[in-house]
Amino acid sequence: MPIRLYNTLTRQIEDFRPLEGNTVRMYTCGPTVYAYAHIGNFRTFLFQDLLRRYLKYVGYEMNHVINLTDVDDNTIRESQASGLPLRLYTDKYIEAFLADRQLLNLEEPEHLVRATDTISEMLKLIQTLVDKGFAYASEGSIYYKVSEFPHYGQLAHVDFSGVRDGARVDSDKYDKENARDFVLWKAAKEGEPFWETPFGPGRPGWHIECSAMSMKFLGETFDIHSGGSDLIFPHHENEIAQSEAASGKTFVKVWVHAEHLIVNGEKMSKSLGNFYTLRDLIHKGYKPSAVRYLLASVPHRKPLNFSFEGLHQAQQSIDRLRNFRYRLTKESFPAGESSSLQTRAHEARQKFEAGLDDNLNTAEALGAIFDMVREGNSAMDRGEFRDADRGVFLDTLERWDRIFAVLEDDDYAKLVKFGFVREGTTTINAGAEAKDSNAAGVGAQRVADKQTKTLITETLSDEEIEKLIAERLAARKGGNYARSDEIRTSLLKAGVILEDTKAGTRWKRK
Ligand code: AMP
Ligand code: ZN
C-alpha cells in the first residue's frame, strides 16, 4: 500500500509515489532567521521530519532542501536595529536553529540553503519572467503581473480574476483581500543591504527566494513542497505563479501543509508575542524529547493546543515507553515463547504503519504502540512474558522509533553539548520524570537516579566570560582566527552573545 497524503492543491488524499525513480524530492520552507524559531515553527518542522523519516522508512531515498530566509523585510529590520551587518546578525540565529534541530532530533536535510547564497539564480529567474512578459519594472523594483498567470489562486482556491491591473504590493506578507502584483526585486532603500544587478541595486522579495532555491536543487518539477498553513497564501501561491510561468511546467506535485500550534485559542506567533522557544522550555526544566513527542502527537492537519500539562504528559509517555524497553532488555523472563503475545506485537507494527500510511496519522501510530506496551507490561507482571518474546516487541518498538525518535535517553548529553547544563551537576525536570505508573523495578530506579540533579541555566560566571573574551582578543591579534572562532562558538553555546564594536567586544547573556 502506498503512503497517502492530503494535497492542498487538489484538496484530496492521494496515493504518493515519487515522480522519478526511488528518490523523493522535497522542499520545505525553513525559518526566517531574525529571531529564535518558536515551538510553533517547530511543529511544522517536526511534521516535515516525521514525513521525511516515514518516506525513508518505507524505502525511499530523500533529496530534501530546507532554506534559510536570511534576507527579507524582518531580517533587514532587526539587523539594522542591532547594528550588525545582515550576514553576521543572521549567523547567530542560524546557529541556534541548527542546535535546536539537533536537540529535537530533526534529521539533517540533503541541502540546507541560505537565500543570500542563491542571489544569482533569483536574478536569472526574474529575467526569464521579464522576458516572457510576466514581470515588469516600476521605480527601480520588479513586480510579478498576476493577471498574466491564468491559474493564479489555484492553491488558495480563490478566484483572483478581479485583482486590479497595475496595483502593486511591496511587503512580503499580505492577505487575500489585498492581493496585487507582488514584488520580485525590491529597489534599494537608504541604509538597507543591496546587491548590484542588471535591474539596479536592490534585494530579492521573499517569494522568489524559494522558487529559485527549490528549482536549483530539485529541478523544475518535484514531488513535495511543504510549510505551515499560513504559507499557502501568498507565499506558496506566488511560488507556483513564478515557477510555472518561468518553466512552463508543473512546479510541484503534492503540497502538504501543517496546521498551527495554538496557545489559548490563538496561533503561536512572534507578532502576537505568545510564543515559547525551545530554549525557554529547556530553561523551565523540560526535556527536548518531551517537546518532540508533544509536537508529534497530533496529526498535522489538526491544530495542536500547547499547554504545560500536555508537555508534562508527553514526558510521562516517553518514560513509559523507555521503561518498557528497559524491561524488555534487562528483566529476566522464563524460557520459551508465547505465540499470542508475539502476534500482538506484529499487529501493533501493522497498525502503526497503517496509521502513518494514512496521511501520517501520528495519533493512530501512538495508540497502536501504547496498546502493545500496556499488553506487554501486564503480561510481564502476570509472569506470562517469555524470553523469546523480547525480539518481536523490541523490533516493533525500534521500528516505531525510527520515525518518532524519542526512545534514546540522550537529552542530558545534548544539553551538556549545547551548554545548557554543566556535566556532573545537572539534569532536567525531576517533577516531570517522577510519576510513571509503569516504572516498575529497575526502570523506577533508573528514573529515580536522575532526580538527584537540578537544572542550571547559567554556566559561566562573568569573570570566566571576561577571561575568555580577553583570550579571544589575544588570539585574534596573533592571527589565530581558528581559536578566536572556537571561543566565540563555545561562549554562544554557553548562552553568551558577543558583539564586536569599535569600542571593543561587548557581551550579553541570551
Ligand atoms: P517563519 O520563520 O515565520 O518563516 O516560519 C517558519 C515555518 O513555521 C513556516 O512553515 C510557518 O508556516 C510555520 N509556522 C509559523 N507559526 C506556526 C505555528 N504557530 N504553528 C505551526 N507552524 C507555524
Ligand atoms: Zn518558502
mmCIF file with all atom_site columns, N, CA and C in Angstrom, residues 438-470:
data_model
loop_
_atom_site.group_PDB
_atom_site.id
_atom_site.type_symbol
_atom_site.label_atom_id
_atom_site.label_alt_id
_atom_site.label_comp_id
_atom_site.label_asym_id
_atom_site.label_entity_id
_atom_site.label_seq_id
_atom_site.pdbx_PDB_ins_code
_atom_site.Cartn_x
_atom_site.Cartn_y
_atom_site.Cartn_z
_atom_site.occupancy
_atom_site.B_iso_or_equiv
_atom_site.pdbx_formal_charge
_atom_site.auth_seq_id
_atom_site.auth_comp_id
_atom_site.auth_asym_id
_atom_site.auth_atom_id
_atom_site.pdbx_PDB_model_num
ATOM 1  N N  . ASN A 1 438 ? 4.010  3.024  35.368 1.00 0.00 ? 438 ASN A N  1
ATOM 2  C CA . ASN A 1 438 ? 4.544  1.772  34.891 1.00 0.00 ? 438 ASN A CA 1
ATOM 3  C C  . ASN A 1 438 ? 6.024  1.576  35.161 1.00 0.00 ? 438 ASN A C  1
ATOM 4  N N  . ALA A 1 439 ? 6.594  2.517  35.909 1.00 0.00 ? 439 ALA A N  1
ATOM 5  C CA . ALA A 1 439 ? 8.040  2.451  36.114 1.00 0.00 ? 439 ALA A CA 1
ATOM 6  C C  . ALA A 1 439 ? 8.378  1.389  37.146 1.00 0.00 ? 439 ALA A C  1
ATOM 7  N N  . ALA A 1 440 ? 8.185  0.149  36.743 1.00 0.00 ? 440 ALA A N  1
ATOM 8  C CA . ALA A 1 440 ? 8.403  -0.939 37.702 1.00 0.00 ? 440 ALA A CA 1
ATOM 9  C C  . ALA A 1 440 ? 9.884  -1.276 37.806 1.00 0.00 ? 440 ALA A C  1
ATOM 10 N N  . GLY A 1 441 ? 10.260 -1.853 38.939 1.00 0.00 ? 441 GLY A N  1
ATOM 11 C CA . GLY A 1 441 ? 11.584 -2.452 39.134 1.00 0.00 ? 441 GLY A CA 1
ATOM 12 C C  . GLY A 1 441 ? 12.734 -1.555 38.747 1.00 0.00 ? 441 GLY A C  1
ATOM 13 N N  . VAL A 1 442 ? 13.635 -2.119 37.922 1.00 0.00 ? 442 VAL A N  1
ATOM 14 C CA . VAL A 1 442 ? 14.837 -1.406 37.537 1.00 0.00 ? 442 VAL A CA 1
ATOM 15 C C  . VAL A 1 442 ? 14.530 -0.074 36.871 1.00 0.00 ? 442 VAL A C  1
ATOM 16 N N  . GLY A 1 443 ? 13.424 -0.076 36.106 1.00 0.00 ? 443 GLY A N  1
ATOM 17 C CA . GLY A 1 443 ? 13.047 1.160  35.429 1.00 0.00 ? 443 GLY A CA 1
ATOM 18 C C  . GLY A 1 443 ? 12.856 2.284  36.415 1.00 0.00 ? 443 GLY A C  1
ATOM 19 N N  . ALA A 1 444 ? 12.181 1.995  37.510 1.00 0.00 ? 444 ALA A N  1
ATOM 20 C CA . ALA A 1 444 ? 11.917 3.022  38.516 1.00 0.00 ? 444 ALA A CA 1
ATOM 21 C C  . ALA A 1 444 ? 13.224 3.533  39.113 1.00 0.00 ? 444 ALA A C  1
ATOM 22 N N  . GLN A 1 445 ? 14.151 2.623  39.317 1.00 0.00 ? 445 GLN A N  1
ATOM 23 C CA . GLN A 1 445 ? 15.436 3.019  39.862 1.00 0.00 ? 445 GLN A CA 1
ATOM 24 C C  . GLN A 1 445 ? 16.158 3.977  38.915 1.00 0.00 ? 445 GLN A C  1
ATOM 25 N N  . ARG A 1 446 ? 16.063 3.614  37.637 1.00 0.00 ? 446 ARG A N  1
ATOM 26 C CA . ARG A 1 446 ? 16.735 4.419  36.627 1.00 0.00 ? 446 ARG A CA 1
ATOM 27 C C  . ARG A 1 446 ? 16.183 5.847  36.648 1.00 0.00 ? 446 ARG A C  1
ATOM 28 N N  . VAL A 1 447 ? 14.859 5.954  36.765 1.00 0.00 ? 447 VAL A N  1
ATOM 29 C CA . VAL A 1 447 ? 14.222 7.266  36.815 1.00 0.00 ? 447 VAL A CA 1
ATOM 30 C C  . VAL A 1 447 ? 14.640 8.000  38.084 1.00 0.00 ? 447 VAL A C  1
ATOM 31 N N  . ALA A 1 448 ? 14.664 7.275  39.202 1.00 0.00 ? 448 ALA A N  1
ATOM 32 C CA . ALA A 1 448 ? 14.976 7.915  40.479 1.00 0.00 ? 448 ALA A CA 1
ATOM 33 C C  . ALA A 1 448 ? 16.396 8.484  40.491 1.00 0.00 ? 448 ALA A C  1
ATOM 34 N N  . ASP A 1 449 ? 17.333 7.767  39.889 1.00 0.00 ? 449 ASP A N  1
ATOM 35 C CA . ASP A 1 449 ? 18.723 8.250  39.852 1.00 0.00 ? 449 ASP A CA 1
ATOM 36 C C  . ASP A 1 449 ? 18.820 9.652  39.304 1.00 0.00 ? 449 ASP A C  1
ATOM 37 N N  . LYS A 1 450 ? 17.983 9.910  38.319 1.00 0.00 ? 450 LYS A N  1
ATOM 38 C CA . LYS A 1 450 ? 18.090 11.184 37.629 1.00 0.00 ? 450 LYS A CA 1
ATOM 39 C C  . LYS A 1 450 ? 17.539 12.339 38.437 1.00 0.00 ? 450 LYS A C  1
ATOM 40 N N  . GLN A 1 451 ? 16.675 12.028 39.380 1.00 0.00 ? 451 GLN A N  1
ATOM 41 C CA . GLN A 1 451 ? 16.028 13.120 40.093 1.00 0.00 ? 451 GLN A CA 1
ATOM 42 C C  . GLN A 1 451 ? 16.946 13.822 41.074 1.00 0.00 ? 451 GLN A C  1
ATOM 43 N N  . THR A 1 452 ? 18.132 13.265 41.284 1.00 0.00 ? 452 THR A N  1
ATOM 44 C CA . THR A 1 452 ? 19.052 13.879 42.224 1.00 0.00 ? 452 THR A CA 1
ATOM 45 C C  . THR A 1 452 ? 19.697 15.135 41.652 1.00 0.00 ? 452 THR A C  1
ATOM 46 N N  . LYS A 1 453 ? 19.459 15.392 40.394 1.00 0.00 ? 453 LYS A N  1
ATOM 47 C CA . LYS A 1 453 ? 20.142 16.510 39.755 1.00 0.00 ? 453 LYS A CA 1
ATOM 48 C C  . LYS A 1 453 ? 19.181 17.671 39.511 1.00 0.00 ? 453 LYS A C  1
ATOM 49 N N  . THR A 1 454 ? 19.729 18.871 39.369 1.00 0.00 ? 454 THR A N  1
ATOM 50 C CA . THR A 1 454 ? 18.859 20.026 39.099 1.00 0.00 ? 454 THR A CA 1
ATOM 51 C C  . THR A 1 454 ? 19.404 20.841 37.936 1.00 0.00 ? 454 THR A C  1
ATOM 52 N N  . LEU A 1 455 ? 18.518 21.572 37.314 1.00 0.00 ? 455 LEU A N  1
ATOM 53 C CA . LEU A 1 455 ? 18.924 22.328 36.134 1.00 0.00 ? 455 LEU A CA 1
ATOM 54 C C  . LEU A 1 455 ? 19.640 23.620 36.512 1.00 0.00 ? 455 LEU A C  1
ATOM 55 N N  . ILE A 1 456 ? 20.755 23.904 35.848 1.00 0.00 ? 456 ILE A N  1
ATOM 56 C CA . ILE A 1 456 ? 21.303 25.255 35.962 1.00 0.00 ? 456 ILE A CA 1
ATOM 57 C C  . ILE A 1 456 ? 21.249 25.904 34.599 1.00 0.00 ? 456 ILE A C  1
ATOM 58 N N  . THR A 1 457 ? 20.949 27.160 34.586 1.00 0.00 ? 457 THR A N  1
ATOM 59 C CA . THR A 1 457 ? 20.779 27.803 33.289 1.00 0.00 ? 457 THR A CA 1
ATOM 60 C C  . THR A 1 457 ? 21.988 28.654 32.913 1.00 0.00 ? 457 THR A C  1
ATOM 61 N N  . GLU A 1 458 ? 22.728 29.122 33.866 1.00 0.00 ? 458 GLU A N  1
ATOM 62 C CA . GLU A 1 458 ? 23.875 29.950 33.514 1.00 0.00 ? 458 GLU A CA 1
ATOM 63 C C  . GLU A 1 458 ? 25.142 29.189 33.851 1.00 0.00 ? 458 GLU A C  1
ATOM 64 N N  . THR A 1 459 ? 25.918 28.942 32.823 1.00 0.00 ? 459 THR A N  1
ATOM 65 C CA . THR A 1 459 ? 27.015 28.014 33.000 1.00 0.00 ? 459 THR A CA 1
ATOM 66 C C  . THR A 1 459 ? 28.344 28.706 33.278 1.00 0.00 ? 459 THR A C  1
ATOM 67 N N  . LEU A 1 460 ? 28.483 29.988 32.975 1.00 0.00 ? 460 LEU A N  1
ATOM 68 C CA . LEU A 1 460 ? 29.763 30.665 33.169 1.00 0.00 ? 460 LEU A CA 1
ATOM 69 C C  . LEU A 1 460 ? 29.556 31.909 34.031 1.00 0.00 ? 460 LEU A C  1
ATOM 70 N N  . SER A 1 461 ? 30.537 32.186 34.909 1.00 0.00 ? 461 SER A N  1
ATOM 71 C CA . SER A 1 461 ? 30.452 33.424 35.686 1.00 0.00 ? 461 SER A CA 1
ATOM 72 C C  . SER A 1 461 ? 30.908 34.585 34.805 1.00 0.00 ? 461 SER A C  1
ATOM 73 N N  . ASP A 1 462 ? 30.597 35.819 35.239 1.00 0.00 ? 462 ASP A N  1
ATOM 74 C CA . ASP A 1 462 ? 31.037 36.995 34.472 1.00 0.00 ? 462 ASP A CA 1
ATOM 75 C C  . ASP A 1 462 ? 32.552 36.998 34.307 1.00 0.00 ? 462 ASP A C  1
ATOM 76 N N  . GLU A 1 463 ? 33.246 36.619 35.375 1.00 0.00 ? 463 GLU A N  1
ATOM 77 C CA . GLU A 1 463 ? 34.721 36.603 35.317 1.00 0.00 ? 463 GLU A CA 1
ATOM 78 C C  . GLU A 1 463 ? 35.236 35.638 34.273 1.00 0.00 ? 463 GLU A C  1
ATOM 79 N N  . GLU A 1 464 ? 34.618 34.446 34.265 1.00 0.00 ? 464 GLU A N  1
ATOM 80 C CA . GLU A 1 464 ? 35.050 33.434 33.273 1.00 0.00 ? 464 GLU A CA 1
ATOM 81 C C  . GLU A 1 464 ? 34.807 33.944 31.845 1.00 0.00 ? 464 GLU A C  1
ATOM 82 N N  . ILE A 1 465 ? 33.679 34.635 31.670 1.00 0.00 ? 465 ILE A N  1
ATOM 83 C CA . ILE A 1 465 ? 33.367 35.158 30.329 1.00 0.00 ? 465 ILE A CA 1
ATOM 84 C C  . ILE A 1 465 ? 34.400 36.201 29.920 1.00 0.00 ? 465 ILE A C  1
ATOM 85 N N  . GLU A 1 466 ? 34.688 37.143 30.841 1.00 0.00 ? 466 GLU A N  1
ATOM 86 C CA . GLU A 1 466 ? 35.670 38.209 30.528 1.00 0.00 ? 466 GLU A CA 1
ATOM 87 C C  . GLU A 1 466 ? 37.031 37.606 30.179 1.00 0.00 ? 466 GLU A C  1
ATOM 88 N N  . LYS A 1 467 ? 37.387 36.553 30.921 1.00 0.00 ? 467 LYS A N  1
ATOM 89 C CA . LYS A 1 467 ? 38.683 35.912 30.670 1.00 0.00 ? 467 LYS A CA 1
ATOM 90 C C  . LYS A 1 467 ? 38.739 35.316 29.257 1.00 0.00 ? 467 LYS A C  1
ATOM 91 N N  . LEU A 1 468 ? 37.650 34.673 28.882 1.00 0.00 ? 468 LEU A N  1
ATOM 92 C CA . LEU A 1 468 ? 37.608 34.069 27.542 1.00 0.00 ? 468 LEU A CA 1
ATOM 93 C C  . LEU A 1 468 ? 37.620 35.137 26.449 1.00 0.00 ? 468 LEU A C  1
ATOM 94 N N  . ILE A 1 469 ? 36.944 36.259 26.720 1.00 0.00 ? 469 ILE A N  1
ATOM 95 C CA . ILE A 1 469 ? 36.936 37.331 25.719 1.00 0.00 ? 469 ILE A CA 1
ATOM 96 C C  . ILE A 1 469 ? 38.348 37.896 25.542 1.00 0.00 ? 469 ILE A C  1
ATOM 97 N N  . ALA A 1 470 ? 39.070 38.051 26.662 1.00 0.00 ? 470 ALA A N  1
ATOM 98 C CA . ALA A 1 470 ? 40.456 38.543 26.573 1.00 0.00 ? 470 ALA A CA 1
ATOM 99 C C  . ALA A 1 470 ? 41.315 37.545 25.788 1.00 0.00 ? 470 ALA A C  1
#
